[in-house]
GROMACS .gro file of N, CA and C in nm:
model
  489
    1MET      N    1   0.084  -0.118   0.000
    1MET     CA    2   0.000   0.000   0.000
    1MET      C    3   0.088   0.124   0.000
    2ALA      N    4   0.036   0.231  -0.052
    2ALA     CA    5   0.113   0.354  -0.061
    2ALA      C    6   0.114   0.432   0.070
    3SER      N    7   0.014   0.409   0.157
    3SER     CA    8   0.010   0.482   0.283
    3SER      C    9  -0.049   0.393   0.392
    4GLY      N   10  -0.034   0.439   0.513
    4GLY     CA   11  -0.089   0.368   0.627
    4GLY      C   12  -0.241   0.362   0.623
    5GLU      N   13  -0.303   0.471   0.573
    5GLU     CA   14  -0.449   0.475   0.563
    5GLU      C   15  -0.500   0.370   0.465
    6GLU      N   16  -0.430   0.355   0.351
    6GLU     CA   17  -0.470   0.254   0.253
    6GLU      C   18  -0.456   0.114   0.311
    7ALA      N   19  -0.351   0.092   0.384
    7ALA     CA   20  -0.330  -0.039   0.446
    7ALA      C   21  -0.440  -0.068   0.547
    8GLN      N   22  -0.473   0.030   0.630
    8GLN     CA   23  -0.579   0.011   0.729
    8GLN      C   24  -0.713  -0.014   0.661
    9ALA      N   25  -0.740   0.056   0.549
    9ALA     CA   26  -0.864   0.034   0.474
    9ALA      C   27  -0.871  -0.109   0.421
   10ALA      N   28  -0.760  -0.163   0.373
   10ALA     CA   29  -0.757  -0.301   0.324
   10ALA      C   30  -0.782  -0.399   0.437
   11VAL      N   31  -0.725  -0.372   0.555
   11VAL     CA   32  -0.748  -0.458   0.671
   11VAL      C   33  -0.897  -0.454   0.707
   12ASP      N   34  -0.953  -0.334   0.715
   12ASP     CA   35  -1.094  -0.320   0.752
   12ASP      C   36  -1.186  -0.391   0.652
   13LYS      N   37  -1.153  -0.383   0.526
   13LYS     CA   38  -1.238  -0.441   0.422
   13LYS      C   39  -1.226  -0.594   0.415
   14PHE      N   40  -1.102  -0.649   0.427
   14PHE     CA   41  -1.082  -0.791   0.401
   14PHE      C   42  -1.063  -0.879   0.524
   15ASP      N   43  -1.047  -0.821   0.643
   15ASP     CA   44  -1.036  -0.905   0.761
   15ASP      C   45  -1.169  -0.975   0.785
   16SER      N   46  -1.164  -1.103   0.812
   16SER     CA   47  -1.282  -1.188   0.832
   16SER      C   48  -1.365  -1.201   0.704
   17TYR      N   49  -1.304  -1.182   0.590
   17TYR     CA   50  -1.370  -1.195   0.461
   17TYR      C   51  -1.377  -1.342   0.423
   18GLU      N   52  -1.488  -1.384   0.361
   18GLU     CA   53  -1.500  -1.523   0.319
   18GLU      C   54  -1.448  -1.536   0.177
   19LEU      N   55  -1.354  -1.629   0.158
   19LEU     CA   56  -1.292  -1.652   0.028
   19LEU      C   57  -1.290  -1.802   0.004
   20SER      N   58  -1.360  -1.845  -0.101
   20SER     CA   59  -1.369  -1.988  -0.136
   20SER      C   60  -1.415  -2.073  -0.018
   21GLY      N   61  -1.510  -2.023   0.054
   21GLY     CA   62  -1.567  -2.099   0.164
   21GLY      C   63  -1.486  -2.093   0.293
   22ARG      N   64  -1.381  -2.011   0.295
   22ARG     CA   65  -1.298  -2.000   0.414
   22ARG      C   66  -1.289  -1.855   0.457
   23ILE      N   67  -1.282  -1.833   0.584
   23ILE     CA   68  -1.270  -1.697   0.637
   23ILE      C   69  -1.121  -1.665   0.650
   24ILE      N   70  -1.079  -1.552   0.592
   24ILE     CA   71  -0.938  -1.514   0.598
   24ILE      C   72  -0.916  -1.406   0.703
   25ARG      N   73  -0.794  -1.404   0.755
   25ARG     CA   74  -0.755  -1.302   0.852
   25ARG      C   75  -0.657  -1.207   0.784
   26VAL      N   76  -0.681  -1.080   0.794
   26VAL     CA   77  -0.592  -0.979   0.737
   26VAL      C   78  -0.556  -0.882   0.849
   27GLU      N   79  -0.423  -0.864   0.871
   27GLU     CA   80  -0.375  -0.775   0.976
   27GLU      C   81  -0.257  -0.695   0.923
   28LEU      N   82  -0.228  -0.586   0.990
   28LEU     CA   83  -0.108  -0.510   0.956
   28LEU      C   84   0.014  -0.592   0.995
   29ALA      N   85   0.118  -0.581   0.916
   29ALA     CA   86   0.242  -0.653   0.946
   29ALA      C   87   0.300  -0.601   1.077
   30LYS      N   88   0.360  -0.691   1.152
   30LYS     CA   89   0.422  -0.654   1.278
   30LYS      C   90   0.572  -0.664   1.263
   31ARG      N   91   0.641  -0.570   1.320
   31ARG     CA   92   0.788  -0.575   1.320
   31ARG      C   93   0.833  -0.655   1.441
   32PHE      N   94   0.918  -0.751   1.414
   32PHE     CA   95   0.973  -0.830   1.522
   32PHE      C   96   1.112  -0.778   1.554
   33LYS      N   97   1.134  -0.751   1.678
   33LYS     CA   98   1.268  -0.707   1.720
   33LYS      C   99   1.348  -0.829   1.758
   34LYS      N  100   1.473  -0.831   1.712
   34LYS     CA  101   1.560  -0.941   1.749
   34LYS      C  102   1.595  -0.926   1.897
   35PRO      N  103   1.601  -1.038   1.970
   35PRO     CA  104   1.639  -1.026   2.110
   35PRO      C  105   1.784  -0.979   2.119
   36PRO      N  106   1.816  -0.904   2.223
   36PRO     CA  107   1.955  -0.856   2.236
   36PRO      C  108   2.049  -0.974   2.250
   37PRO      N  109   2.171  -0.961   2.198
   37PRO     CA  110   2.266  -1.072   2.209
   37PRO      C  111   2.298  -1.099   2.356
   38PRO      N  112   2.326  -1.224   2.389
   38PRO     CA  113   2.358  -1.255   2.529
   38PRO      C  114   2.487  -1.185   2.569
   39PRO      N  115   2.500  -1.150   2.695
   39PRO     CA  116   2.623  -1.084   2.740
   39PRO      C  117   2.741  -1.180   2.724
   40PRO      N  118   2.861  -1.125   2.700
   40PRO     CA  119   2.978  -1.212   2.686
   40PRO      C  120   3.003  -1.287   2.816
   41PRO      N  121   3.055  -1.408   2.805
   41PRO     CA  122   3.082  -1.484   2.928
   41PRO      C  123   3.187  -1.415   3.012
   42PRO      N  124   3.175  -1.429   3.145
   42PRO     CA  125   3.275  -1.365   3.232
   42PRO      C  126   3.412  -1.427   3.211
   43GLY      N  127   3.513  -1.351   3.242
   43GLY     CA  128   3.649  -1.402   3.226
   43GLY      C  129   3.722  -1.324   3.118
   44PRO      N  130   3.844  -1.365   3.088
   44PRO     CA  131   3.924  -1.292   2.989
   44PRO      C  132   3.866  -1.309   2.849
   45ARG      N  133   3.886  -1.208   2.767
   45ARG     CA  134   3.839  -1.213   2.629
   45ARG      C  135   3.918  -1.315   2.550
   46THR      N  136   3.857  -1.363   2.442
   46THR     CA  137   3.919  -1.465   2.358
   46THR      C  138   4.054  -1.419   2.305
   47GLY      N  139   4.062  -1.301   2.249
   47GLY     CA  140   4.184  -1.253   2.186
   47GLY      C  141   4.297  -1.225   2.283
   48GLU      N  142   4.264  -1.209   2.412
   48GLU     CA  143   4.366  -1.172   2.509
   48GLU      C  144   4.447  -1.291   2.559
   49THR      N  145   4.387  -1.409   2.562
   49THR     CA  146   4.455  -1.523   2.622
   49THR      C  147   4.505  -1.624   2.521
   50ARG      N  148   4.458  -1.619   2.399
   50ARG     CA  149   4.496  -1.721   2.302
   50ARG      C  150   4.602  -1.669   2.207
   51HIS      N  151   4.683  -1.761   2.164
   51HIS     CA  152   4.786  -1.730   2.066
   51HIS      C  153   4.744  -1.798   1.937
   52ILE      N  154   4.728  -1.719   1.832
   52ILE     CA  155   4.663  -1.768   1.710
   52ILE      C  156   4.765  -1.792   1.599
   53VAL      N  157   4.752  -1.908   1.538
   53VAL     CA  158   4.836  -1.947   1.425
   53VAL      C  159   4.753  -1.938   1.299
   54TYR      N  160   4.809  -1.874   1.197
   54TYR     CA  161   4.744  -1.862   1.066
   54TYR      C  162   4.786  -1.983   0.982
   55ALA      N  163   4.690  -2.058   0.932
   55ALA     CA  164   4.718  -2.177   0.851
   55ALA      C  165   4.670  -2.151   0.709
   56SER      N  166   4.762  -2.160   0.612
   56SER     CA  167   4.723  -2.136   0.473
   56SER      C  168   4.756  -2.257   0.387
   57ASN      N  169   4.718  -2.249   0.260
   57ASN     CA  170   4.736  -2.355   0.161
   57ASN      C  171   4.644  -2.474   0.192
   58LEU      N  172   4.525  -2.444   0.246
   58LEU     CA  173   4.428  -2.549   0.277
   58LEU      C  174   4.354  -2.591   0.151
   59ALA      N  175   4.319  -2.718   0.142
   59ALA     CA  176   4.239  -2.769   0.031
   59ALA      C  177   4.098  -2.709   0.040
   60TRP      N  178   4.032  -2.696  -0.075
   60TRP     CA  179   3.897  -2.638  -0.077
   60TRP      C  180   3.800  -2.719   0.007
   61LYS      N  181   3.825  -2.850   0.018
   61LYS     CA  182   3.734  -2.936   0.093
   61LYS      C  183   3.766  -2.943   0.241
   62ALA      N  184   3.872  -2.876   0.285
   62ALA     CA  185   3.913  -2.880   0.425
   62ALA      C  186   3.808  -2.814   0.514
   63ARG      N  187   3.785  -2.875   0.628
   63ARG     CA  188   3.692  -2.823   0.727
   63ARG      C  189   3.766  -2.805   0.859
   64SER      N  190   3.703  -2.738   0.952
   64SER     CA  191   3.764  -2.712   1.082
   64SER      C  192   3.805  -2.840   1.153
   65THR      N  193   3.725  -2.945   1.139
   65THR     CA  194   3.758  -3.073   1.204
   65THR      C  195   3.888  -3.130   1.145
   66HIS      N  196   3.909  -3.116   1.013
   66HIS     CA  197   4.032  -3.165   0.951
   66HIS      C  198   4.153  -3.088   1.005
   67LEU      N  199   4.138  -2.956   1.016
   67LEU     CA  200   4.247  -2.871   1.064
   67LEU      C  201   4.282  -2.907   1.209
   68ARG      N  202   4.180  -2.922   1.292
   68ARG     CA  203   4.203  -2.959   1.431
   68ARG      C  204   4.271  -3.096   1.439
   69GLN      N  205   4.227  -3.189   1.356
   69GLN     CA  206   4.279  -3.326   1.358
   69GLN      C  207   4.428  -3.331   1.324
   70VAL      N  208   4.472  -3.253   1.224
   70VAL     CA  209   4.614  -3.257   1.186
   70VAL      C  210   4.702  -3.205   1.299
   71PHE      N  211   4.653  -3.107   1.376
   71PHE     CA  212   4.730  -3.057   1.489
   71PHE      C  213   4.729  -3.159   1.604
   72THR      N  214   4.612  -3.220   1.628
   72THR     CA  215   4.601  -3.319   1.736
   72THR      C  216   4.689  -3.440   1.709
   73GLU      N  217   4.693  -3.487   1.584
   73GLU     CA  218   4.773  -3.605   1.550
   73GLU      C  219   4.923  -3.577   1.556
   74ASN      N  220   4.965  -3.458   1.518
   74ASN     CA  221   5.107  -3.427   1.509
   74ASN      C  222   5.163  -3.348   1.626
   75PHE      N  223   5.078  -3.291   1.709
   75PHE     CA  224   5.128  -3.209   1.820
   75PHE      C  225   5.040  -3.231   1.942
   76LYS      N  226   4.940  -3.148   1.960
   76LYS     CA  227   4.841  -3.166   2.066
   76LYS      C  228   4.715  -3.090   2.028
   77THR      N  229   4.608  -3.119   2.098
   77THR     CA  230   4.479  -3.059   2.064
   77THR      C  231   4.480  -2.909   2.090
   78PRO      N  232   4.447  -2.828   1.989
   78PRO     CA  233   4.442  -2.683   2.008
   78PRO      C  234   4.315  -2.641   2.082
   79VAL      N  235   4.312  -2.516   2.129
   79VAL     CA  236   4.194  -2.463   2.195
   79VAL      C  237   4.080  -2.454   2.093
   80SER      N  238   4.111  -2.407   1.972
   80SER     CA  239   4.011  -2.402   1.867
   80SER      C  240   4.080  -2.406   1.731
   81ALA      N  241   4.002  -2.447   1.632
   81ALA     CA  242   4.051  -2.449   1.494
   81ALA      C  243   3.933  -2.408   1.406
   82ARG      N  244   3.959  -2.315   1.313
   82ARG     CA  245   3.850  -2.263   1.230
   82ARG      C  246   3.899  -2.241   1.089
   83VAL      N  247   3.826  -2.298   0.992
   83VAL     CA  248   3.854  -2.274   0.851
   83VAL      C  249   3.761  -2.161   0.807
   84VAL      N  250   3.814  -2.063   0.735
   84VAL     CA  251   3.735  -1.949   0.687
   84VAL      C  252   3.669  -1.986   0.555
   85PHE      N  253   3.542  -1.947   0.541
   85PHE     CA  254   3.467  -1.976   0.419
   85PHE      C  255   3.430  -1.849   0.347
   86ASP      N  256   3.427  -1.858   0.214
   86ASP     CA  257   3.386  -1.747   0.128
   86ASP      C  258   3.234  -1.743   0.128
   87SER      N  259   3.175  -1.631   0.167
   87SER     CA  260   3.029  -1.623   0.182
   87SER      C  261   2.951  -1.653   0.054
   88PRO      N  262   2.981  -1.586  -0.059
   88PRO     CA  263   2.897  -1.611  -0.177
   88PRO      C  264   2.903  -1.755  -0.228
   89THR      N  265   3.022  -1.814  -0.230
   89THR     CA  266   3.035  -1.947  -0.288
   89THR      C  267   3.013  -2.057  -0.185
   90GLY      N  268   3.038  -2.029  -0.058
   90GLY     CA  269   3.021  -2.129   0.046
   90GLY      C  270   3.134  -2.229   0.055
   91ARG      N  271   3.240  -2.210  -0.024
   91ARG     CA  272   3.352  -2.303  -0.016
   91ARG      C  273   3.464  -2.242   0.068
   92SER      N  274   3.558  -2.325   0.106
   92SER     CA  275   3.669  -2.281   0.188
   92SER      C  276   3.747  -2.170   0.117
   93ALA      N  277   3.792  -2.073   0.194
   93ALA     CA  278   3.873  -1.964   0.138
   93ALA      C  279   4.019  -2.006   0.127
   94GLY      N  280   4.055  -2.126   0.176
   94GLY     CA  281   4.191  -2.176   0.163
   94GLY      C  282   4.281  -2.143   0.280
   95TYR      N  283   4.223  -2.085   0.387
   95TYR     CA  284   4.303  -2.057   0.506
   95TYR      C  285   4.217  -2.068   0.631
   96GLY      N  286   4.283  -2.070   0.746
   96GLY     CA  287   4.211  -2.079   0.872
   96GLY      C  288   4.298  -2.035   0.988
   97PHE      N  289   4.247  -2.051   1.108
   97PHE     CA  290   4.317  -2.007   1.229
   97PHE      C  291   4.308  -2.117   1.334
   98VAL      N  292   4.418  -2.136   1.406
   98VAL     CA  293   4.424  -2.235   1.512
   98VAL      C  294   4.474  -2.163   1.637
   99SER      N  295   4.403  -2.179   1.749
   99SER     CA  296   4.436  -2.108   1.873
   99SER      C  297   4.497  -2.200   1.977
  100PHE      N  298   4.593  -2.145   2.050
  100PHE     CA  299   4.657  -2.216   2.160
  100PHE      C  300   4.658  -2.127   2.283
  101LEU      N  301   4.663  -2.188   2.401
  101LEU     CA  302   4.660  -2.111   2.526
  101LEU      C  303   4.790  -2.036   2.551
  102THR      N  304   4.903  -2.093   2.512
  102THR     CA  305   5.030  -2.028   2.540
  102THR      C  306   5.107  -2.002   2.410
  103LYS      N  307   5.193  -1.904   2.416
  103LYS     CA  308   5.277  -1.872   2.302
  103LYS      C  309   5.373  -1.988   2.272
  104GLU      N  310   5.419  -2.053   2.377
  104GLU     CA  311   5.510  -2.166   2.361
  104GLU      C  312   5.444  -2.279   2.283
  105ASP      N  313   5.317  -2.308   2.316
  105ASP     CA  314   5.243  -2.412   2.243
  105ASP      C  315   5.228  -2.374   2.096
  106ALA      N  316   5.196  -2.248   2.070
  106ALA     CA  317   5.178  -2.203   1.932
  106ALA      C  318   5.309  -2.214   1.855
  107GLU      N  319   5.420  -2.173   1.917
  107GLU     CA  320   5.551  -2.183   1.851
  107GLU      C  321   5.588  -2.328   1.823
  108ALA      N  322   5.564  -2.415   1.922
  108ALA     CA  323   5.595  -2.557   1.905
  108ALA      C  324   5.506  -2.619   1.797
  109ALA      N  325   5.380  -2.578   1.790
  109ALA     CA  326   5.289  -2.629   1.688
  109ALA      C  327   5.336  -2.589   1.549
  110ILE      N  328   5.381  -2.463   1.535
  110ILE     CA  329   5.430  -2.417   1.405
  110ILE      C  330   5.551  -2.499   1.363
  111SER      N  331   5.646  -2.517   1.454
  111SER     CA  332   5.767  -2.591   1.417
  111SER      C  333   5.739  -2.738   1.390
  112THR      N  334   5.640  -2.795   1.457
  112THR     CA  335   5.609  -2.937   1.440
  112THR      C  336   5.519  -2.964   1.320
  113VAL      N  337   5.417  -2.882   1.298
  113VAL     CA  338   5.313  -2.912   1.199
  113VAL      C  339   5.336  -2.841   1.065
  114ASP      N  340   5.416  -2.733   1.063
  114ASP     CA  341   5.439  -2.661   0.937
  114ASP      C  342   5.496  -2.756   0.831
  115GLY      N  343   5.435  -2.759   0.715
  115GLY     CA  344   5.479  -2.845   0.606
  115GLY      C  345   5.413  -2.982   0.603
  116LYS      N  346   5.346  -3.020   0.713
  116LYS     CA  347   5.275  -3.149   0.714
  116LYS      C  348   5.160  -3.141   0.614
  117GLU      N  349   5.126  -3.254   0.554
  117GLU     CA  350   5.020  -3.255   0.455
  117GLU      C  351   4.883  -3.269   0.518
  118LEU      N  352   4.790  -3.191   0.466
  118LEU     CA  353   4.650  -3.200   0.502
  118LEU      C  354   4.572  -3.210   0.373
  119MET      N  355   4.511  -3.323   0.349
  119MET     CA  356   4.433  -3.350   0.229
  119MET      C  357   4.517  -3.329   0.103
  120GLY      N  358   4.643  -3.375   0.109
  120GLY     CA  359   4.731  -3.370  -0.008
  120GLY      C  360   4.801  -3.238  -0.031
  121ARG      N  361   4.789  -3.143   0.062
  121ARG     CA  362   4.854  -3.011   0.045
  121ARG      C  363   4.938  -2.981   0.169
  122PRO      N  364   5.060  -2.931   0.150
  122PRO     CA  365   5.143  -2.898   0.267
  122PRO      C  366   5.092  -2.772   0.337
  123LEU      N  367   5.076  -2.781   0.467
  123LEU     CA  368   5.031  -2.665   0.546
  123LEU      C  369   5.140  -2.560   0.554
  124ARG      N  370   5.100  -2.436   0.547
  124ARG     CA  371   5.191  -2.323   0.571
  124ARG      C  372   5.140  -2.252   0.694
  125LEU      N  373   5.224  -2.245   0.796
  125LEU     CA  374   5.184  -2.189   0.924
  125LEU      C  375   5.271  -2.071   0.964
  126LYS      N  376   5.209  -1.973   1.027
  126LYS     CA  377   5.282  -1.862   1.088
  126LYS      C  378   5.192  -1.799   1.192
  127PHE      N  379   5.251  -1.714   1.278
  127PHE     CA  380   5.170  -1.645   1.377
  127PHE      C  381   5.076  -1.549   1.306
  128SER      N  382   4.954  -1.544   1.354
  128SER     CA  383   4.857  -1.448   1.302
  128SER      C  384   4.892  -1.312   1.361
  129GLU      N  385   4.920  -1.214   1.275
  129GLU     CA  386   4.965  -1.084   1.322
  129GLU      C  387   4.869  -0.974   1.284
  130LYS      N  388   4.746  -1.004   1.253
  130LYS     CA  389   4.651  -0.906   1.203
  130LYS      C  390   4.637  -0.787   1.298
  131LYS      N  391   4.615  -0.812   1.426
  131LYS     CA  392   4.594  -0.703   1.522
  131LYS      C  393   4.721  -0.619   1.537
  132ASP      N  394   4.836  -0.685   1.544
  132ASP     CA  395   4.962  -0.612   1.561
  132ASP      C  396   4.991  -0.526   1.439
  133LYS      N  397   4.970  -0.582   1.319
  133LYS     CA  398   4.999  -0.506   1.196
  133LYS      C  399   4.909  -0.385   1.185
  134GLU      N  400   4.779  -0.401   1.216
  134GLU     CA  401   4.688  -0.288   1.205
  134GLU      C  402   4.731  -0.177   1.299
  135ALA      N  403   4.764  -0.211   1.422
  135ALA     CA  404   4.806  -0.110   1.518
  135ALA      C  405   4.937  -0.046   1.472
  136GLY      N  406   5.029  -0.127   1.422
  136GLY     CA  407   5.157  -0.074   1.375
  136GLY      C  408   5.139   0.018   1.256
  137ASN      N  409   5.054  -0.020   1.162
  137ASN     CA  410   5.033   0.064   1.044
  137ASN      C  411   4.973   0.197   1.080
  138GLU      N  412   4.879   0.198   1.174
  138GLU     CA  413   4.818   0.324   1.214
  138GLU      C  414   4.923   0.415   1.274
  139LYS      N  415   5.010   0.360   1.358
  139LYS     CA  416   5.114   0.441   1.420
  139LYS      C  417   5.210   0.493   1.313
  140ASP      N  418   5.251   0.405   1.221
  140ASP     CA  419   5.342   0.447   1.116
  140ASP      C  420   5.280   0.555   1.028
  141GLU      N  421   5.152   0.538   0.996
  141GLU     CA  422   5.084   0.638   0.912
  141GLU      C  423   5.078   0.772   0.984
  142ASP      N  424   5.052   0.768   1.117
  142ASP     CA  425   5.047   0.892   1.193
  142ASP      C  426   5.183   0.962   1.189
  143LYS      N  427   5.290   0.884   1.202
  143LYS     CA  428   5.424   0.944   1.199
  143LYS      C  429   5.450   1.005   1.062
  144VAL      N  430   5.414   0.933   0.957
  144VAL     CA  431   5.436   0.984   0.822
  144VAL      C  432   5.354   1.110   0.799
  145ASN      N  433   5.227   1.107   0.840
  145ASN     CA  434   5.142   1.223   0.820
  145ASN      C  435   5.192   1.342   0.901
  146ASP      N  436   5.234   1.317   1.026
  146ASP     CA  437   5.285   1.427   1.107
  146ASP      C  438   5.411   1.485   1.045
  147ALA      N  439   5.501   1.398   1.002
  147ALA     CA  440   5.625   1.445   0.943
  147ALA      C  441   5.596   1.519   0.812
  148GLY      N  442   5.504   1.463   0.733
  148GLY     CA  443   5.469   1.525   0.605
  148GLY      C  444   5.406   1.661   0.625
  149SER      N  445   5.319   1.674   0.724
  149SER     CA  446   5.253   1.802   0.744
  149SER      C  447   5.352   1.905   0.796
  150GLU      N  448   5.451   1.862   0.877
  150GLU     CA  449   5.552   1.956   0.924
  150GLU      C  450   5.636   2.006   0.807
  151ASP      N  451   5.678   1.913   0.717
  151ASP     CA  452   5.758   1.953   0.603
  151ASP      C  453   5.681   2.049   0.513
  152GLU      N  454   5.554   2.019   0.493
  152GLU     CA  455   5.472   2.105   0.407
  152GLU      C  456   5.455   2.243   0.469
  153SER      N  457   5.432   2.247   0.601
  153SER     CA  458   5.410   2.376   0.664
  153SER      C  459   5.541   2.457   0.663
  154GLN      N  460   5.655   2.389   0.684
  154GLN     CA  461   5.782   2.462   0.679
  154GLN      C  462   5.808   2.512   0.540
  155GLY      N  463   5.779   2.427   0.442
  155GLY     CA  464   5.802   2.465   0.303
  155GLY      C  465   5.713   2.581   0.264
  156SER      N  466   5.587   2.578   0.305
  156SER     CA  467   5.496   2.687   0.266
  156SER      C  468   5.533   2.815   0.340
  157ASP      N  469   5.585   2.804   0.465
  157ASP     CA  470   5.628   2.923   0.536
  157ASP      C  471   5.752   2.983   0.470
  158ALA      N  472   5.840   2.897   0.421
  158ALA     CA  473   5.966   2.944   0.361
  158ALA      C  474   5.941   3.014   0.228
  159GLN      N  475   5.842   2.967   0.151
  159GLN     CA  476   5.819   3.026   0.019
  159GLN      C  477   5.774   3.172   0.027
  160PRO      N  478   5.679   3.208   0.113
  160PRO     CA  479   5.638   3.349   0.118
  160PRO      C  480   5.752   3.441   0.165
  161GLU      N  481   5.841   3.391   0.252
  161GLU     CA  482   5.951   3.474   0.299
  161GLU      C  483   6.047   3.508   0.187
  162GLU      N  484   6.069   3.409   0.093
  162GLU     CA  485   6.161   3.431  -0.016
  162GLU      C  486   6.106   3.530  -0.116
  163SER      N  487   5.975   3.539  -0.137
  163SER     CA  488   5.919   3.625  -0.240
  163SER      C  489   5.893   3.764  -0.195
   0.00000   0.00000   0.00000
């Protein structure tokens, strides 16, 4: 309907209307609010206590259970293992993440499992540095921008003095 009045008129006209021997119900659509997400569990956050290993060169058919299994068989059971999937296609993106409680476990897992085959492909492992790199890049960009703006301001101040 183009307006609320038109919608209400349709409800008034067709609610309890008999159609093919049956009485139909017509009502205005109701908006359902999603319930608020549950509060995070108490205790330390996931990213603060786990040491994450980036696993690449995964087969398209690899699943989180396969990734967990290769670490369990060759080293020890990780806290979690997750294969990332491409949303539109629904197939594996070819990489995943494996979490360990300590940095020592993560380092030992990399040295032990790196190069082992999973579904016919050698695993490539390294520490996941996404958070560190983002923070580092922002700091580096700030330094570059600050330095660049100082040079520009000095240069623009110098030019009017010369003329």
